[in-house]
Amino acid sequence: MLKVIEHPIIKIKLTKMRDKESSHSIFRTRLNEIASLMLYEILRDYKSKSKKVITPLNQEYNGFDYDKEIVFVPILRAGLGMVDGLLNLIREAKVGHIGLYRDEKTHKPHSYFYKMPEVAKDSYIFIIDPMLATGNSAVDAIKKIQKDGFNNISLVCLVGCNEGVQNVEKSFGKDFKIYLASLDERLNDQKYIEPGLGDAGDRIFGTK
Ligand code: URA
């Protein structure tokens, strides 16, 4: 299930990120801000559990608390660029990590690191990567987490394209939850998304 989260503020911030003149600090700041805004929308359907508190007026209040744990799993390294923004919204969340790099020639992902927190297998797992390009890294990451027994997994990316979405849907079905801020036009021969925003890792960390 692909959901493109539409909001004028997200579109304005994303335009700033697409601008090649924007510095890495602007790019990183806007990325984190959009990640927060996306998560706010994504969690609209989150089922909280009830929690009673006593207010300063000694009134009992039937309130709400987190039910299942929430885990963000950035795909290294570009996924790290969204984690601060996500944790700004949900401080209680835990963070796993998946280290994948893509071979420059074959464009296939190779795994070099995997660490998840010890949480219930039905926790909300959000795999995080700014770009859904070929979808190969996302598919690999989802397979790894599924193999570990987790069954409540979604994918949160900033910018995607049809090829990446179709790759994920082919592997995990149309009901698999994919969230984007923008579905861009195409993937070029170098497997970069166009119009896109360039190499997200480089732009986040100022490495180019
Ligand atoms: N990874 C990036 O960082 N950018 C793209 O356009 C595609 C993959």
mmCIF file of C-alpha atoms in Angstrom, residues 28-176:
data_model
loop_
_atom_site.group_PDB
_atom_site.id
_atom_site.type_symbol
_atom_site.label_atom_id
_atom_site.label_comp_id
_atom_site.label_asym_id
_atom_site.label_seq_id
_atom_site.Cartn_x
_atom_site.Cartn_y
_atom_site.Cartn_z
ATOM 1 C CA ARG A 28 19.945 17.736 6.739
ATOM 2 C CA THR A 29 17.721 20.091 8.715
ATOM 3 C CA ARG A 30 14.893 19.953 6.181
ATOM 4 C CA LEU A 31 15.183 16.160 5.925
ATOM 5 C CA ASN A 32 14.718 15.776 9.673
ATOM 6 C CA GLU A 33 11.822 18.224 9.697
ATOM 7 C CA ILE A 34 10.051 16.325 6.913
ATOM 8 C CA ALA A 35 10.709 13.006 8.677
ATOM 9 C CA SER A 36 8.875 14.361 11.768
ATOM 10 C CA LEU A 37 5.962 15.610 9.702
ATOM 11 C CA MET A 38 5.670 12.315 7.815
ATOM 12 C CA LEU A 39 5.708 10.280 11.019
ATOM 13 C CA TYR A 40 3.000 12.466 12.516
ATOM 14 C CA GLU A 41 0.766 11.583 9.560
ATOM 15 C CA ILE A 42 1.772 7.914 9.466
ATOM 16 C CA LEU A 43 0.884 7.436 13.127
ATOM 17 C CA ARG A 44 -2.641 8.765 12.724
ATOM 18 C CA ASP A 45 -3.776 5.111 12.766
ATOM 19 C CA TYR A 46 -1.577 4.129 15.713
ATOM 20 C CA LYS A 47 -3.667 2.328 18.361
ATOM 21 C CA SER A 48 -2.720 3.765 21.769
ATOM 22 C CA LYS A 49 -3.670 2.032 25.015
ATOM 23 C CA SER A 50 -5.518 3.620 27.912
ATOM 24 C CA LYS A 51 -3.633 5.130 30.836
ATOM 25 C CA LYS A 52 -5.095 6.733 33.940
ATOM 26 C CA VAL A 53 -3.373 9.744 35.500
ATOM 27 C CA ILE A 54 -4.263 12.075 38.371
ATOM 28 C CA THR A 55 -4.172 15.719 37.343
ATOM 29 C CA PRO A 56 -2.900 18.540 39.651
ATOM 30 C CA LEU A 57 -6.598 19.161 40.450
ATOM 31 C CA ASN A 58 -6.746 15.601 41.876
ATOM 32 C CA GLN A 59 -9.000 14.522 39.050
ATOM 33 C CA GLU A 60 -8.679 11.082 37.531
ATOM 34 C CA TYR A 61 -8.131 11.357 33.795
ATOM 35 C CA ASN A 62 -8.535 8.414 31.403
ATOM 36 C CA GLY A 63 -5.703 9.170 29.009
ATOM 37 C CA PHE A 64 -3.469 7.393 26.516
ATOM 38 C CA ASP A 65 -0.079 5.721 26.340
ATOM 39 C CA TYR A 66 2.006 3.953 23.719
ATOM 40 C CA ASP A 67 0.758 0.420 23.171
ATOM 41 C CA LYS A 68 3.294 -1.396 21.005
ATOM 42 C CA GLU A 69 6.910 -0.321 20.882
ATOM 43 C CA ILE A 70 8.078 1.757 17.948
ATOM 44 C CA VAL A 71 11.440 1.004 16.324
ATOM 45 C CA PHE A 72 13.145 3.049 13.613
ATOM 46 C CA VAL A 73 15.611 1.112 11.499
ATOM 47 C CA PRO A 74 17.711 3.416 9.318
ATOM 48 C CA ILE A 75 19.513 1.811 6.400
ATOM 49 C CA LEU A 76 23.082 3.094 6.764
ATOM 50 C CA ARG A 77 24.191 5.570 5.983
ATOM 51 C CA ALA A 78 21.576 7.887 4.426
ATOM 52 C CA GLY A 79 18.775 6.604 6.700
ATOM 53 C CA LEU A 80 20.607 8.140 9.668
ATOM 54 C CA GLY A 81 19.705 11.525 8.232
ATOM 55 C CA MET A 82 16.051 11.073 9.249
ATOM 56 C CA VAL A 83 16.477 9.579 12.733
ATOM 57 C CA ASP A 84 16.777 12.798 14.771
ATOM 58 C CA GLY A 85 13.555 14.090 13.243
ATOM 59 C CA LEU A 86 11.730 10.841 14.003
ATOM 60 C CA LEU A 87 13.014 10.712 17.586
ATOM 61 C CA ASN A 88 12.005 14.345 18.062
ATOM 62 C CA LEU A 89 8.427 13.188 17.641
ATOM 63 C CA ILE A 90 8.675 9.863 19.534
ATOM 64 C CA ARG A 91 11.388 10.075 22.183
ATOM 65 C CA GLU A 92 10.431 6.619 23.521
ATOM 66 C CA ALA A 93 11.203 4.841 20.233
ATOM 67 C CA LYS A 94 14.155 2.486 19.908
ATOM 68 C CA VAL A 95 16.583 2.390 16.988
ATOM 69 C CA GLY A 96 17.927 -0.618 15.074
ATOM 70 C CA HIS A 97 20.507 -0.381 12.299
ATOM 71 C CA ILE A 98 21.034 -2.098 8.968
ATOM 72 C CA GLY A 99 24.308 -1.547 7.135
ATOM 73 C CA LEU A 100 23.958 -2.010 3.374
ATOM 74 C CA TYR A 101 26.014 -0.537 0.605
ATOM 75 C CA ARG A 102 25.205 -0.760 -3.052
ATOM 76 C CA ASP A 103 27.765 -2.065 -5.486
ATOM 77 C CA GLU A 104 28.450 0.779 -7.921
ATOM 78 C CA LYS A 105 28.481 -1.635 -10.896
ATOM 79 C CA THR A 106 25.734 -4.150 -10.163
ATOM 80 C CA HIS A 107 23.625 -1.764 -8.016
ATOM 81 C CA LYS A 108 22.985 -4.777 -5.737
ATOM 82 C CA PRO A 109 23.013 -4.265 -1.931
ATOM 83 C CA HIS A 110 25.635 -5.910 0.310
ATOM 84 C CA SER A 111 25.031 -6.281 4.022
ATOM 85 C CA TYR A 112 27.749 -5.445 6.557
ATOM 86 C CA PHE A 113 25.833 -4.669 9.776
ATOM 87 C CA TYR A 114 22.565 -5.701 11.449
ATOM 88 C CA LYS A 115 21.438 -4.922 14.990
ATOM 89 C CA MET A 116 17.883 -4.715 16.320
ATOM 90 C CA PRO A 117 16.724 -3.834 19.848
ATOM 91 C CA GLU A 118 15.120 -6.579 21.966
ATOM 92 C CA VAL A 119 11.442 -5.799 21.499
ATOM 93 C CA ALA A 120 8.243 -7.814 20.874
ATOM 94 C CA LYS A 121 8.026 -9.206 17.363
ATOM 95 C CA ASP A 122 4.766 -7.325 16.724
ATOM 96 C CA SER A 123 6.363 -3.926 17.489
ATOM 97 C CA TYR A 124 5.965 -1.224 14.862
ATOM 98 C CA ILE A 125 9.126 -1.407 12.758
ATOM 99 C CA PHE A 126 9.820 1.519 10.421
ATOM 100 C CA ILE A 127 12.631 0.963 7.934
ATOM 101 C CA ILE A 128 14.069 4.343 7.048
ATOM 102 C CA ASP A 129 15.867 5.403 3.867
ATOM 103 C CA PRO A 130 15.499 8.791 2.151
ATOM 104 C CA MET A 131 15.582 7.324 -1.382
ATOM 105 C CA LEU A 132 13.519 4.421 -2.781
ATOM 106 C CA ALA A 133 15.377 4.020 -6.094
ATOM 107 C CA THR A 134 15.738 0.448 -7.423
ATOM 108 C CA GLY A 135 14.213 -0.821 -4.175
ATOM 109 C CA ASN A 136 16.936 -3.487 -3.854
ATOM 110 C CA SER A 137 18.232 -2.192 -0.493
ATOM 111 C CA ALA A 138 14.716 -1.847 0.883
ATOM 112 C CA VAL A 139 13.816 -5.399 -0.210
ATOM 113 C CA ASP A 140 16.995 -6.748 1.374
ATOM 114 C CA ALA A 141 16.384 -4.864 4.629
ATOM 115 C CA ILE A 142 12.748 -5.988 4.852
ATOM 116 C CA LYS A 143 13.762 -9.639 4.237
ATOM 117 C CA LYS A 144 16.363 -9.466 7.029
ATOM 118 C CA ILE A 145 13.884 -8.018 9.519
ATOM 119 C CA GLN A 146 11.153 -10.486 8.524
ATOM 120 C CA LYS A 147 13.624 -13.364 8.937
ATOM 121 C CA ASP A 148 14.230 -12.094 12.472
ATOM 122 C CA GLY A 149 10.505 -12.687 13.169
ATOM 123 C CA PHE A 150 9.127 -9.139 12.985
ATOM 124 C CA ASN A 151 5.696 -8.952 11.389
ATOM 125 C CA ASN A 152 4.634 -5.308 11.549
ATOM 126 C CA ILE A 153 7.038 -3.635 9.151
ATOM 127 C CA SER A 154 6.656 -0.480 7.051
ATOM 128 C CA LEU A 155 9.014 1.427 4.807
ATOM 129 C CA VAL A 156 9.422 5.206 5.144
ATOM 130 C CA CYS A 157 11.321 7.041 2.396
ATOM 131 C CA LEU A 158 11.394 10.639 1.325
ATOM 132 C CA VAL A 159 11.496 10.331 -2.470
ATOM 133 C CA GLY A 160 10.675 7.239 -4.509
ATOM 134 C CA CYS A 161 9.968 6.155 -8.067
ATOM 135 C CA ASN A 162 7.741 3.512 -9.644
ATOM 136 C CA GLU A 163 10.563 1.018 -10.144
ATOM 137 C CA GLY A 164 11.367 0.947 -6.394
ATOM 138 C CA VAL A 165 7.735 0.786 -5.342
ATOM 139 C CA GLN A 166 7.071 -2.079 -7.770
ATOM 140 C CA ASN A 167 10.136 -3.978 -6.572
ATOM 141 C CA VAL A 168 8.919 -3.828 -2.953
ATOM 142 C CA GLU A 169 5.342 -4.701 -3.945
ATOM 143 C CA LYS A 170 6.522 -7.634 -6.079
ATOM 144 C CA SER A 171 8.436 -9.070 -3.120
ATOM 145 C CA PHE A 172 5.968 -8.397 -0.290
ATOM 146 C CA GLY A 173 2.583 -7.779 -1.910
ATOM 147 C CA LYS A 174 0.506 -4.673 -2.589
ATOM 148 C CA ASP A 175 -0.552 -4.407 1.074
ATOM 149 C CA PHE A 176 2.999 -3.777 2.273
#
